[in-house]
mmCIF file with all atom_site columns, C-alpha atoms in Angstrom:
data_model
loop_
_atom_site.group_PDB
_atom_site.id
_atom_site.type_symbol
_atom_site.label_atom_id
_atom_site.label_alt_id
_atom_site.label_comp_id
_atom_site.label_asym_id
_atom_site.label_entity_id
_atom_site.label_seq_id
_atom_site.pdbx_PDB_ins_code
_atom_site.Cartn_x
_atom_site.Cartn_y
_atom_site.Cartn_z
_atom_site.occupancy
_atom_site.B_iso_or_equiv
_atom_site.pdbx_formal_charge
_atom_site.auth_seq_id
_atom_site.auth_comp_id
_atom_site.auth_asym_id
_atom_site.auth_atom_id
_atom_site.pdbx_PDB_model_num
ATOM 1   C CA . MET A 1 1   ? 18.617  7.933   21.507  1.00 56.00 ? 1   MET A CA 1
ATOM 2   C CA . SER A 1 2   ? 17.961  11.573  22.429  1.00 59.00 ? 2   SER A CA 1
ATOM 3   C CA . GLU A 1 3   ? 16.597  14.006  19.860  1.00 64.00 ? 3   GLU A CA 1
ATOM 4   C CA . GLY A 1 4   ? 19.977  15.700  19.710  1.00 65.00 ? 4   GLY A CA 1
ATOM 5   C CA . GLY A 1 5   ? 21.693  12.373  19.192  1.00 69.00 ? 5   GLY A CA 1
ATOM 6   C CA . ALA A 1 6   ? 19.282  11.483  16.394  1.00 73.00 ? 6   ALA A CA 1
ATOM 7   C CA . VAL A 1 7   ? 20.014  14.779  14.657  1.00 78.00 ? 7   VAL A CA 1
ATOM 8   C CA . GLU A 1 8   ? 23.759  14.217  14.983  1.00 89.00 ? 8   GLU A CA 1
ATOM 9   C CA . ARG A 1 9   ? 23.437  10.711  13.561  1.00 89.00 ? 9   ARG A CA 1
ATOM 10  C CA . ALA A 1 10  ? 21.394  11.960  10.611  1.00 87.00 ? 10  ALA A CA 1
ATOM 11  C CA . GLU A 1 11  ? 23.953  14.681  9.939   1.00 91.00 ? 11  GLU A CA 1
ATOM 12  C CA . ASP A 1 12  ? 26.769  12.140  10.124  1.00 91.00 ? 12  ASP A CA 1
ATOM 13  C CA . TYR A 1 13  ? 25.041  9.817   7.625   1.00 91.00 ? 13  TYR A CA 1
ATOM 14  C CA . SER A 1 14  ? 24.081  12.659  5.318   1.00 87.00 ? 14  SER A CA 1
ATOM 15  C CA . GLY A 1 15  ? 27.640  13.968  5.343   1.00 92.00 ? 15  GLY A CA 1
ATOM 16  C CA . ALA A 1 16  ? 28.881  10.515  4.346   1.00 91.00 ? 16  ALA A CA 1
ATOM 17  C CA . GLY A 1 17  ? 26.552  10.402  1.345   1.00 91.00 ? 17  GLY A CA 1
ATOM 18  C CA . PHE A 1 18  ? 23.521  8.569   2.748   1.00 92.00 ? 18  PHE A CA 1
ATOM 19  C CA . LEU A 1 19  ? 19.901  9.711   3.273   1.00 87.00 ? 19  LEU A CA 1
ATOM 20  C CA . GLY A 1 20  ? 19.168  10.654  -0.342  1.00 93.00 ? 20  GLY A CA 1
ATOM 21  C CA . ARG A 1 21  ? 15.542  10.948  -1.488  1.00 96.00 ? 21  ARG A CA 1
ATOM 22  C CA . VAL A 1 22  ? 13.916  8.889   -4.239  1.00 97.00 ? 22  VAL A CA 1
ATOM 23  C CA . GLY A 1 23  ? 10.473  10.461  -3.928  1.00 97.00 ? 23  GLY A CA 1
ATOM 24  C CA . GLY A 1 24  ? 7.188   8.985   -5.049  1.00 98.00 ? 24  GLY A CA 1
ATOM 25  C CA . GLY A 1 25  ? 6.237   8.581   -8.678  1.00 97.00 ? 25  GLY A CA 1
ATOM 26  C CA . PRO A 1 26  ? 2.854   9.139   -10.346 1.00 97.00 ? 26  PRO A CA 1
ATOM 27  C CA . ARG A 1 27  ? 1.745   5.471   -10.282 1.00 97.00 ? 27  ARG A CA 1
ATOM 28  C CA . PRO A 1 28  ? 1.843   4.136   -6.694  1.00 98.00 ? 28  PRO A CA 1
ATOM 29  C CA . ALA A 1 29  ? 0.530   0.890   -5.267  1.00 98.00 ? 29  ALA A CA 1
ATOM 30  C CA . VAL A 1 30  ? 0.146   0.136   -1.580  1.00 98.00 ? 30  VAL A CA 1
ATOM 31  C CA . VAL A 1 31  ? 1.722   -3.161  -0.500  1.00 99.00 ? 31  VAL A CA 1
ATOM 32  C CA . VAL A 1 32  ? 0.257   -4.367  2.797   1.00 98.00 ? 32  VAL A CA 1
ATOM 33  C CA . VAL A 1 33  ? 2.767   -6.797  4.277   1.00 98.00 ? 33  VAL A CA 1
ATOM 34  C CA . ASP A 1 34  ? 1.529   -9.584  6.580   1.00 98.00 ? 34  ASP A CA 1
ATOM 35  C CA . VAL A 1 35  ? -1.061  -7.597  8.522   1.00 98.00 ? 35  VAL A CA 1
ATOM 36  C CA . CYS A 1 36  ? -2.668  -10.622 10.136  1.00 98.00 ? 36  CYS A CA 1
ATOM 37  C CA . ARG A 1 37  ? -4.009  -12.009 13.397  1.00 97.00 ? 37  ARG A CA 1
ATOM 38  C CA . ALA A 1 38  ? -0.674  -13.513 14.462  1.00 97.00 ? 38  ALA A CA 1
ATOM 39  C CA . TYR A 1 39  ? 0.497   -10.013 15.441  1.00 97.00 ? 39  TYR A CA 1
ATOM 40  C CA . LEU A 1 40  ? -2.771  -8.755  16.905  1.00 96.00 ? 40  LEU A CA 1
ATOM 41  C CA . ALA A 1 41  ? -4.823  -9.374  20.058  1.00 89.00 ? 41  ALA A CA 1
ATOM 42  C CA . ASP A 1 42  ? -3.803  -12.767 21.457  1.00 87.00 ? 42  ASP A CA 1
ATOM 43  C CA . GLY A 1 43  ? -1.629  -13.795 18.513  1.00 94.00 ? 43  GLY A CA 1
ATOM 44  C CA . PRO A 1 44  ? 1.736   -15.454 19.202  1.00 95.00 ? 44  PRO A CA 1
ATOM 45  C CA . PHE A 1 45  ? 3.705   -12.469 17.893  1.00 95.00 ? 45  PHE A CA 1
ATOM 46  C CA . SER A 1 46  ? 1.633   -9.685  19.477  1.00 93.00 ? 46  SER A CA 1
ATOM 47  C CA . ASP A 1 47  ? 3.068   -7.109  21.874  1.00 90.00 ? 47  ASP A CA 1
ATOM 48  C CA . ASP A 1 48  ? 1.750   -5.812  25.177  1.00 85.00 ? 48  ASP A CA 1
ATOM 49  C CA . ALA A 1 49  ? 2.039   -2.115  24.315  1.00 87.00 ? 49  ALA A CA 1
ATOM 50  C CA . GLY A 1 50  ? -0.376  -2.042  21.383  1.00 92.00 ? 50  GLY A CA 1
ATOM 51  C CA . ARG A 1 51  ? 2.263   -1.112  18.792  1.00 94.00 ? 51  ARG A CA 1
ATOM 52  C CA . PHE A 1 52  ? 0.953   -3.605  16.239  1.00 97.00 ? 52  PHE A CA 1
ATOM 53  C CA . GLU A 1 53  ? -2.619  -2.470  16.781  1.00 97.00 ? 53  GLU A CA 1
ATOM 54  C CA . ALA A 1 54  ? -1.627  1.169   16.283  1.00 97.00 ? 54  ALA A CA 1
ATOM 55  C CA . ALA A 1 55  ? 0.155   0.214   13.072  1.00 98.00 ? 55  ALA A CA 1
ATOM 56  C CA . ARG A 1 56  ? -2.888  -1.762  11.918  1.00 98.00 ? 56  ARG A CA 1
ATOM 57  C CA . SER A 1 57  ? -5.101  1.281   12.462  1.00 98.00 ? 57  SER A CA 1
ATOM 58  C CA . SER A 1 58  ? -2.707  3.463   10.448  1.00 98.00 ? 58  SER A CA 1
ATOM 59  C CA . ALA A 1 59  ? -2.539  0.841   7.703   1.00 98.00 ? 59  ALA A CA 1
ATOM 60  C CA . GLU A 1 60  ? -6.319  0.829   7.496   1.00 98.00 ? 60  GLU A CA 1
ATOM 61  C CA . ARG A 1 61  ? -6.360  4.583   6.867   1.00 98.00 ? 61  ARG A CA 1
ATOM 62  C CA . VAL A 1 62  ? -3.647  4.364   4.220   1.00 98.00 ? 62  VAL A CA 1
ATOM 63  C CA . VAL A 1 63  ? -5.476  1.559   2.412   1.00 98.00 ? 63  VAL A CA 1
ATOM 64  C CA . GLU A 1 64  ? -8.723  3.524   2.475   1.00 98.00 ? 64  GLU A CA 1
ATOM 65  C CA . ALA A 1 65  ? -6.942  6.561   1.020   1.00 98.00 ? 65  ALA A CA 1
ATOM 66  C CA . ALA A 1 66  ? -5.382  4.488   -1.750  1.00 98.00 ? 66  ALA A CA 1
ATOM 67  C CA . ARG A 1 67  ? -8.731  2.990   -2.694  1.00 98.00 ? 67  ARG A CA 1
ATOM 68  C CA . ALA A 1 68  ? -10.420 6.389   -2.666  1.00 97.00 ? 68  ALA A CA 1
ATOM 69  C CA . ALA A 1 69  ? -7.753  7.717   -5.042  1.00 97.00 ? 69  ALA A CA 1
ATOM 70  C CA . GLY A 1 70  ? -7.991  4.696   -7.340  1.00 97.00 ? 70  GLY A CA 1
ATOM 71  C CA . HIS A 1 71  ? -4.562  3.227   -6.624  1.00 97.00 ? 71  HIS A CA 1
ATOM 72  C CA . PRO A 1 72  ? -3.893  -0.533  -6.502  1.00 98.00 ? 72  PRO A CA 1
ATOM 73  C CA . VAL A 1 73  ? -3.678  -2.224  -3.121  1.00 98.00 ? 73  VAL A CA 1
ATOM 74  C CA . VAL A 1 74  ? -1.872  -5.554  -2.768  1.00 98.00 ? 74  VAL A CA 1
ATOM 75  C CA . PHE A 1 75  ? -1.899  -7.765  0.323   1.00 98.00 ? 75  PHE A CA 1
ATOM 76  C CA . THR A 1 76  ? 0.624   -10.400 1.310   1.00 98.00 ? 76  THR A CA 1
ATOM 77  C CA . GLN A 1 77  ? -0.118  -13.506 3.332   1.00 98.00 ? 77  GLN A CA 1
ATOM 78  C CA . VAL A 1 78  ? 2.257   -16.137 4.683   1.00 98.00 ? 78  VAL A CA 1
ATOM 79  C CA . VAL A 1 79  ? 0.964   -19.633 3.907   1.00 98.00 ? 79  VAL A CA 1
ATOM 80  C CA . LEU A 1 80  ? 3.181   -22.591 4.795   1.00 97.00 ? 80  LEU A CA 1
ATOM 81  C CA . ALA A 1 81  ? 2.864   -26.316 4.131   1.00 97.00 ? 81  ALA A CA 1
ATOM 82  C CA . PRO A 1 82  ? 2.365   -28.655 7.104   1.00 95.00 ? 82  PRO A CA 1
ATOM 83  C CA . GLY A 1 83  ? 5.428   -28.664 9.301   1.00 92.00 ? 83  GLY A CA 1
ATOM 84  C CA . ALA A 1 84  ? 6.609   -25.515 7.476   1.00 95.00 ? 84  ALA A CA 1
ATOM 85  C CA . ALA A 1 85  ? 8.193   -27.871 4.966   1.00 95.00 ? 85  ALA A CA 1
ATOM 86  C CA . ASP A 1 86  ? 8.414   -25.155 2.302   1.00 97.00 ? 86  ASP A CA 1
ATOM 87  C CA . ALA A 1 87  ? 10.086  -22.555 4.551   1.00 97.00 ? 87  ALA A CA 1
ATOM 88  C CA . GLY A 1 88  ? 13.521  -24.184 4.549   1.00 96.00 ? 88  GLY A CA 1
ATOM 89  C CA . TRP A 1 89  ? 16.068  -22.864 7.030   1.00 97.00 ? 89  TRP A CA 1
ATOM 90  C CA . PHE A 1 90  ? 13.825  -19.885 7.743   1.00 97.00 ? 90  PHE A CA 1
ATOM 91  C CA . ALA A 1 91  ? 11.544  -22.215 9.715   1.00 96.00 ? 91  ALA A CA 1
ATOM 92  C CA . VAL A 1 92  ? 14.550  -23.569 11.605  1.00 97.00 ? 92  VAL A CA 1
ATOM 93  C CA . LYS A 1 93  ? 15.682  -20.063 12.512  1.00 97.00 ? 93  LYS A CA 1
ATOM 94  C CA . VAL A 1 94  ? 12.137  -18.994 13.442  1.00 96.00 ? 94  VAL A CA 1
ATOM 95  C CA . PRO A 1 95  ? 10.225  -22.041 14.735  1.00 95.00 ? 95  PRO A CA 1
ATOM 96  C CA . GLY A 1 96  ? 7.230   -19.821 15.459  1.00 95.00 ? 96  GLY A CA 1
ATOM 97  C CA . LEU A 1 97  ? 6.505   -19.721 11.724  1.00 96.00 ? 97  LEU A CA 1
ATOM 98  C CA . VAL A 1 98  ? 4.377   -22.831 12.232  1.00 95.00 ? 98  VAL A CA 1
ATOM 99  C CA . ALA A 1 99  ? 1.678   -20.307 13.165  1.00 96.00 ? 99  ALA A CA 1
ATOM 100 C CA . PHE A 1 100 ? 1.350   -19.697 9.426   1.00 97.00 ? 100 PHE A CA 1
ATOM 101 C CA . GLU A 1 101 ? 0.686   -23.284 8.364   1.00 97.00 ? 101 GLU A CA 1
ATOM 102 C CA . ALA A 1 102 ? -2.250  -23.518 5.960   1.00 96.00 ? 102 ALA A CA 1
ATOM 103 C CA . GLY A 1 103 ? -5.505  -23.476 7.911   1.00 94.00 ? 103 GLY A CA 1
ATOM 104 C CA . SER A 1 104 ? -4.135  -21.646 10.932  1.00 95.00 ? 104 SER A CA 1
ATOM 105 C CA . PRO A 1 105 ? -6.349  -18.735 12.024  1.00 96.00 ? 105 PRO A CA 1
ATOM 106 C CA . TYR A 1 106 ? -3.261  -16.659 12.799  1.00 97.00 ? 106 TYR A CA 1
ATOM 107 C CA . GLY A 1 107 ? -2.605  -16.103 9.110   1.00 97.00 ? 107 GLY A CA 1
ATOM 108 C CA . ASP A 1 108 ? -6.058  -14.593 8.595   1.00 97.00 ? 108 ASP A CA 1
ATOM 109 C CA . PHE A 1 109 ? -6.533  -10.910 7.872   1.00 98.00 ? 109 PHE A CA 1
ATOM 110 C CA . PRO A 1 110 ? -8.139  -8.661  10.487  1.00 97.00 ? 110 PRO A CA 1
ATOM 111 C CA . ALA A 1 111 ? -11.462 -6.998  9.720   1.00 97.00 ? 111 ALA A CA 1
ATOM 112 C CA . ALA A 1 112 ? -9.473  -4.078  8.325   1.00 98.00 ? 112 ALA A CA 1
ATOM 113 C CA . PRO A 1 113 ? -7.364  -3.691  6.394   1.00 98.00 ? 113 PRO A CA 1
ATOM 114 C CA . ALA A 1 114 ? -8.366  -6.763  4.417   1.00 98.00 ? 114 ALA A CA 1
ATOM 115 C CA . PRO A 1 115 ? -8.459  -7.510  0.698   1.00 98.00 ? 115 PRO A CA 1
ATOM 116 C CA . GLY A 1 116 ? -11.406 -6.077  -1.184  1.00 96.00 ? 116 GLY A CA 1
ATOM 117 C CA . PRO A 1 117 ? -13.015 -7.391  -4.366  1.00 95.00 ? 117 PRO A CA 1
ATOM 118 C CA . GLY A 1 118 ? -10.471 -7.730  -7.143  1.00 95.00 ? 118 GLY A CA 1
ATOM 119 C CA . GLU A 1 119 ? -7.469  -6.886  -4.967  1.00 98.00 ? 119 GLU A CA 1
ATOM 120 C CA . LEU A 1 120 ? -4.416  -9.113  -5.316  1.00 98.00 ? 120 LEU A CA 1
ATOM 121 C CA . VAL A 1 121 ? -3.294  -11.364 -2.468  1.00 98.00 ? 121 VAL A CA 1
ATOM 122 C CA . VAL A 1 122 ? 0.291   -12.608 -2.801  1.00 98.00 ? 122 VAL A CA 1
ATOM 123 C CA . THR A 1 123 ? 1.146   -15.703 -0.782  1.00 98.00 ? 123 THR A CA 1
ATOM 124 C CA . LYS A 1 124 ? 4.726   -16.124 0.360   1.00 98.00 ? 124 LYS A CA 1
ATOM 125 C CA . GLN A 1 125 ? 6.961   -18.342 2.472   1.00 98.00 ? 125 GLN A CA 1
ATOM 126 C CA . TYR A 1 126 ? 9.888   -16.002 3.130   1.00 98.00 ? 126 TYR A CA 1
ATOM 127 C CA . ALA A 1 127 ? 10.378  -12.460 4.377   1.00 98.00 ? 127 ALA A CA 1
ATOM 128 C CA . SER A 1 128 ? 10.257  -10.455 1.147   1.00 98.00 ? 128 SER A CA 1
ATOM 129 C CA . ALA A 1 129 ? 6.951   -10.151 -0.673  1.00 98.00 ? 129 ALA A CA 1
ATOM 130 C CA . PHE A 1 130 ? 8.948   -10.271 -3.910  1.00 98.00 ? 130 PHE A CA 1
ATOM 131 C CA . PHE A 1 131 ? 10.940  -13.460 -3.269  1.00 98.00 ? 131 PHE A CA 1
ATOM 132 C CA . GLY A 1 132 ? 9.483   -16.407 -5.155  1.00 97.00 ? 132 GLY A CA 1
ATOM 133 C CA . THR A 1 133 ? 6.232   -14.567 -5.968  1.00 98.00 ? 133 THR A CA 1
ATOM 134 C CA . SER A 1 134 ? 4.602   -12.798 -8.905  1.00 98.00 ? 134 SER A CA 1
ATOM 135 C CA . LEU A 1 135 ? 4.469   -9.445  -7.131  1.00 98.00 ? 135 LEU A CA 1
ATOM 136 C CA . ALA A 1 136 ? 6.995   -7.582  -9.318  1.00 98.00 ? 136 ALA A CA 1
ATOM 137 C CA . SER A 1 137 ? 5.363   -8.779  -12.541 1.00 98.00 ? 137 SER A CA 1
ATOM 138 C CA . SER A 1 138 ? 1.891   -7.946  -11.254 1.00 98.00 ? 138 SER A CA 1
ATOM 139 C CA . LEU A 1 139 ? 2.915   -4.413  -10.293 1.00 98.00 ? 139 LEU A CA 1
ATOM 140 C CA . ARG A 1 140 ? 4.636   -3.812  -13.622 1.00 98.00 ? 140 ARG A CA 1
ATOM 141 C CA . ALA A 1 141 ? 1.567   -5.038  -15.492 1.00 98.00 ? 141 ALA A CA 1
ATOM 142 C CA . ARG A 1 142 ? -0.405  -2.304  -13.726 1.00 97.00 ? 142 ARG A CA 1
ATOM 143 C CA . GLY A 1 143 ? 2.178   0.321   -14.657 1.00 97.00 ? 143 GLY A CA 1
ATOM 144 C CA . VAL A 1 144 ? 3.163   0.851   -11.017 1.00 98.00 ? 144 VAL A CA 1
ATOM 145 C CA . ASP A 1 145 ? 6.375   2.808   -10.378 1.00 98.00 ? 145 ASP A CA 1
ATOM 146 C CA . THR A 1 146 ? 6.170   3.283   -6.592  1.00 98.00 ? 146 THR A CA 1
ATOM 147 C CA . ALA A 1 147 ? 5.679   0.699   -3.834  1.00 98.00 ? 147 ALA A CA 1
ATOM 148 C CA . VAL A 1 148 ? 4.159   2.147   -0.668  1.00 98.00 ? 148 VAL A CA 1
ATOM 149 C CA . VAL A 1 149 ? 5.175   -0.488  1.889   1.00 99.00 ? 149 VAL A CA 1
ATOM 150 C CA . LEU A 1 150 ? 3.610   -0.964  5.305   1.00 98.00 ? 150 LEU A CA 1
ATOM 151 C CA . GLY A 1 151 ? 2.765   -3.751  7.718   1.00 98.00 ? 151 GLY A CA 1
ATOM 152 C CA . PHE A 1 152 ? 4.448   -6.287  10.011  1.00 98.00 ? 152 PHE A CA 1
ATOM 153 C CA . SER A 1 153 ? 7.140   -6.465  11.080  1.00 97.00 ? 153 SER A CA 1
ATOM 154 C CA . THR A 1 154 ? 9.365   -3.464  10.492  1.00 98.00 ? 154 THR A CA 1
ATOM 155 C CA . SER A 1 155 ? 12.634  -5.330  11.021  1.00 97.00 ? 155 SER A CA 1
ATOM 156 C CA . GLY A 1 156 ? 11.550  -8.426  9.126   1.00 97.00 ? 156 GLY A CA 1
ATOM 157 C CA . CYS A 1 157 ? 9.142   -8.649  6.230   1.00 98.00 ? 157 CYS A CA 1
ATOM 158 C CA . VAL A 1 158 ? 8.642   -4.889  5.800   1.00 98.00 ? 158 VAL A CA 1
ATOM 159 C CA . ARG A 1 159 ? 12.372  -4.289  5.602   1.00 98.00 ? 159 ARG A CA 1
ATOM 160 C CA . ALA A 1 160 ? 12.923  -7.202  3.210   1.00 98.00 ? 160 ALA A CA 1
ATOM 161 C CA . THR A 1 161 ? 10.042  -6.096  0.972   1.00 98.00 ? 161 THR A CA 1
ATOM 162 C CA . ALA A 1 162 ? 11.200  -2.466  0.840   1.00 98.00 ? 162 ALA A CA 1
ATOM 163 C CA . LEU A 1 163 ? 14.739  -3.537  -0.037  1.00 98.00 ? 163 LEU A CA 1
ATOM 164 C CA . ASP A 1 164 ? 13.510  -5.827  -2.804  1.00 98.00 ? 164 ASP A CA 1
ATOM 165 C CA . ALA A 1 165 ? 11.176  -3.124  -4.118  1.00 98.00 ? 165 ALA A CA 1
ATOM 166 C CA . LEU A 1 166 ? 14.256  -0.966  -4.641  1.00 98.00 ? 166 LEU A CA 1
ATOM 167 C CA . GLN A 1 167 ? 16.150  -3.828  -6.246  1.00 98.00 ? 167 GLN A CA 1
ATOM 168 C CA . HIS A 1 168 ? 13.244  -4.530  -8.613  1.00 98.00 ? 168 HIS A CA 1
ATOM 169 C CA . GLY A 1 169 ? 13.223  -0.934  -9.818  1.00 98.00 ? 169 GLY A CA 1
ATOM 170 C CA . PHE A 1 170 ? 10.292  0.475   -7.833  1.00 98.00 ? 170 PHE A CA 1
ATOM 171 C CA . ARG A 1 171 ? 10.475  3.652   -5.772  1.00 98.00 ? 171 ARG A CA 1
ATOM 172 C CA . PRO A 1 172 ? 10.083  2.383   -2.182  1.00 98.00 ? 172 PRO A CA 1
ATOM 173 C CA . LEU A 1 173 ? 8.179   4.482   0.357   1.00 98.00 ? 173 LEU A CA 1
ATOM 174 C CA . VAL A 1 174 ? 7.815   3.017   3.864   1.00 98.00 ? 174 VAL A CA 1
ATOM 175 C CA . VAL A 1 175 ? 5.018   4.395   6.041   1.00 98.00 ? 175 VAL A CA 1
ATOM 176 C CA . ARG A 1 176 ? 6.437   4.804   9.549   1.00 98.00 ? 176 ARG A CA 1
ATOM 177 C CA . ASP A 1 177 ? 3.141   4.908   11.448  1.00 98.00 ? 177 ASP A CA 1
ATOM 178 C CA . ALA A 1 178 ? 1.732   1.891   9.593   1.00 98.00 ? 178 ALA A CA 1
ATOM 179 C CA . CYS A 1 179 ? 4.626   -0.456  10.461  1.00 98.00 ? 179 CYS A CA 1
ATOM 180 C CA . GLY A 1 180 ? 4.843   -2.444  13.675  1.00 97.00 ? 180 GLY A CA 1
ATOM 181 C CA . ASP A 1 181 ? 7.529   -4.339  15.551  1.00 96.00 ? 181 ASP A CA 1
ATOM 182 C CA . ARG A 1 182 ? 7.853   -6.028  18.920  1.00 93.00 ? 182 ARG A CA 1
ATOM 183 C CA . GLU A 1 183 ? 10.413  -3.626  20.374  1.00 94.00 ? 183 GLU A CA 1
ATOM 184 C CA . PRO A 1 184 ? 10.574  0.177   19.855  1.00 95.00 ? 184 PRO A CA 1
ATOM 185 C CA . ALA A 1 185 ? 14.352  0.436   19.457  1.00 95.00 ? 185 ALA A CA 1
ATOM 186 C CA . THR A 1 186 ? 14.367  -2.304  16.822  1.00 96.00 ? 186 THR A CA 1
ATOM 187 C CA . HIS A 1 187 ? 11.546  -0.543  14.980  1.00 97.00 ? 187 HIS A CA 1
ATOM 188 C CA . GLU A 1 188 ? 13.302  2.820   15.027  1.00 96.00 ? 188 GLU A CA 1
ATOM 189 C CA . GLN A 1 189 ? 16.736  1.467   14.082  1.00 96.00 ? 189 GLN A CA 1
ATOM 190 C CA . ASN A 1 190 ? 15.377  -0.390  11.096  1.00 98.00 ? 190 ASN A CA 1
ATOM 191 C CA . LEU A 1 191 ? 13.393  2.619   9.925   1.00 98.00 ? 191 LEU A CA 1
ATOM 192 C CA . PHE A 1 192 ? 16.524  4.760   10.179  1.00 97.00 ? 192 PHE A CA 1
ATOM 193 C CA . ASP A 1 193 ? 18.584  2.238   8.245   1.00 97.00 ? 193 ASP A CA 1
ATOM 194 C CA . LEU A 1 194 ? 15.911  1.882   5.545   1.00 98.00 ? 194 LEU A CA 1
ATOM 195 C CA . ASP A 1 195 ? 15.683  5.653   5.232   1.00 97.00 ? 195 ASP A CA 1
ATOM 196 C CA . ALA A 1 196 ? 19.459  5.979   5.034   1.00 96.00 ? 196 ALA A CA 1
ATOM 197 C CA . LYS A 1 197 ? 20.034  3.378   2.335   1.00 97.00 ? 197 LYS A CA 1
ATOM 198 C CA . TYR A 1 198 ? 17.031  1.772   0.687   1.00 98.00 ? 198 TYR A CA 1
ATOM 199 C CA . ALA A 1 199 ? 13.730  3.692   0.927   1.00 98.00 ? 199 ALA A CA 1
ATOM 200 C CA . ASP A 1 200 ? 12.108  6.966   1.850   1.00 98.00 ? 200 ASP A CA 1
ATOM 201 C CA . VAL A 1 201 ? 10.495  6.594   5.276   1.00 98.00 ? 201 VAL A CA 1
ATOM 202 C CA . VAL A 1 202 ? 7.474   8.882   5.498   1.00 98.00 ? 202 VAL A CA 1
ATOM 203 C CA . THR A 1 203 ? 4.670   9.582   7.961   1.00 98.00 ? 203 THR A CA 1
ATOM 204 C CA . GLU A 1 204 ? 1.051   8.578   7.551   1.00 98.00 ? 204 GLU A CA 1
ATOM 205 C CA . SER A 1 205 ? 0.017   12.190  7.000   1.00 98.00 ? 205 SER A CA 1
ATOM 206 C CA . GLU A 1 206 ? 2.614   12.591  4.264   1.00 98.00 ? 206 GLU A CA 1
ATOM 207 C CA . ILE A 1 207 ? 1.528   9.447   2.438   1.00 98.00 ? 207 ILE A CA 1
ATOM 208 C CA . LEU A 1 208 ? -2.158  10.387  2.648   1.00 98.00 ? 208 LEU A CA 1
ATOM 209 C CA . VAL A 1 209 ? -1.419  13.696  0.926   1.00 98.00 ? 209 VAL A CA 1
ATOM 210 C CA . TYR A 1 210 ? 0.765   11.952  -1.664  1.00 98.00 ? 210 TYR A CA 1
ATOM 211 C CA . LEU A 1 211 ? -1.876  9.350   -2.538  1.00 98.00 ? 211 LEU A CA 1
ATOM 212 C CA . LYS A 1 212 ? -4.553  12.001  -2.915  1.00 96.00 ? 212 LYS A CA 1
ATOM 213 C CA . GLU A 1 213 ? -2.368  14.270  -5.025  1.00 95.00 ? 213 GLU A CA 1
ATOM 214 C CA . GLN A 1 214 ? -1.526  11.505  -7.485  1.00 91.00 ? 214 GLN A CA 1
ATOM 215 C CA . GLY A 1 215 ? -5.176  10.857  -8.210  1.00 72.00 ? 215 GLY A CA 1
ATOM 216 C CA . ALA A 1 216 ? -6.385  7.864   -10.168 1.00 63.00 ? 216 ALA A CA 1
ATOM 217 C CA . PRO A 1 217 ? -3.854  6.235   -12.508 1.00 53.00 ? 217 PRO A CA 1
ATOM 218 C CA . ARG A 1 218 ? -4.098  7.456   -16.085 1.00 51.00 ? 218 ARG A CA 1
#
């Protein structure tokens, strides 16, 4: 879509009552969704244009900024039983999920970003990091009010996690530069839809300023 067309679409949505802003609260946590080897280098879900690698690099900078400011960082990891027996119809719809069977190297974290000492790793079998996990309770126990969501893929697990963050009462911020997808149009359409209805989509530079300004949690 041309720049003019994008502006017209945004104006159309705004005029219909979409594209409101929730803003970030004073107690953010960064939720790193499925940044793993399956999407990078020679992984089965990688792309030829380096979009996932660019998103990984952005995610690394966001994670470093969160740590420097004293904010919690949570990682998610898909871990499936042999034969993806615990993934139900999701594994039927996406047979490639067998790449995440326990013991597969494709589920491993890259060198960065990767969990540091004391950082929570949430294992999951479905798209949302909140579905069937302790993520919401863990964030609430830390007093978190804002979920800064990034990772892979924009149209799948990032979207599902941002939507559920909203539905669990957290302010969802999605970092555009730190999200990756296989196809640019799919990436952009899902970011637009998230921004219109479910989350604030922000740039890496914006989130770096936000994390620094909030400082360490009180």
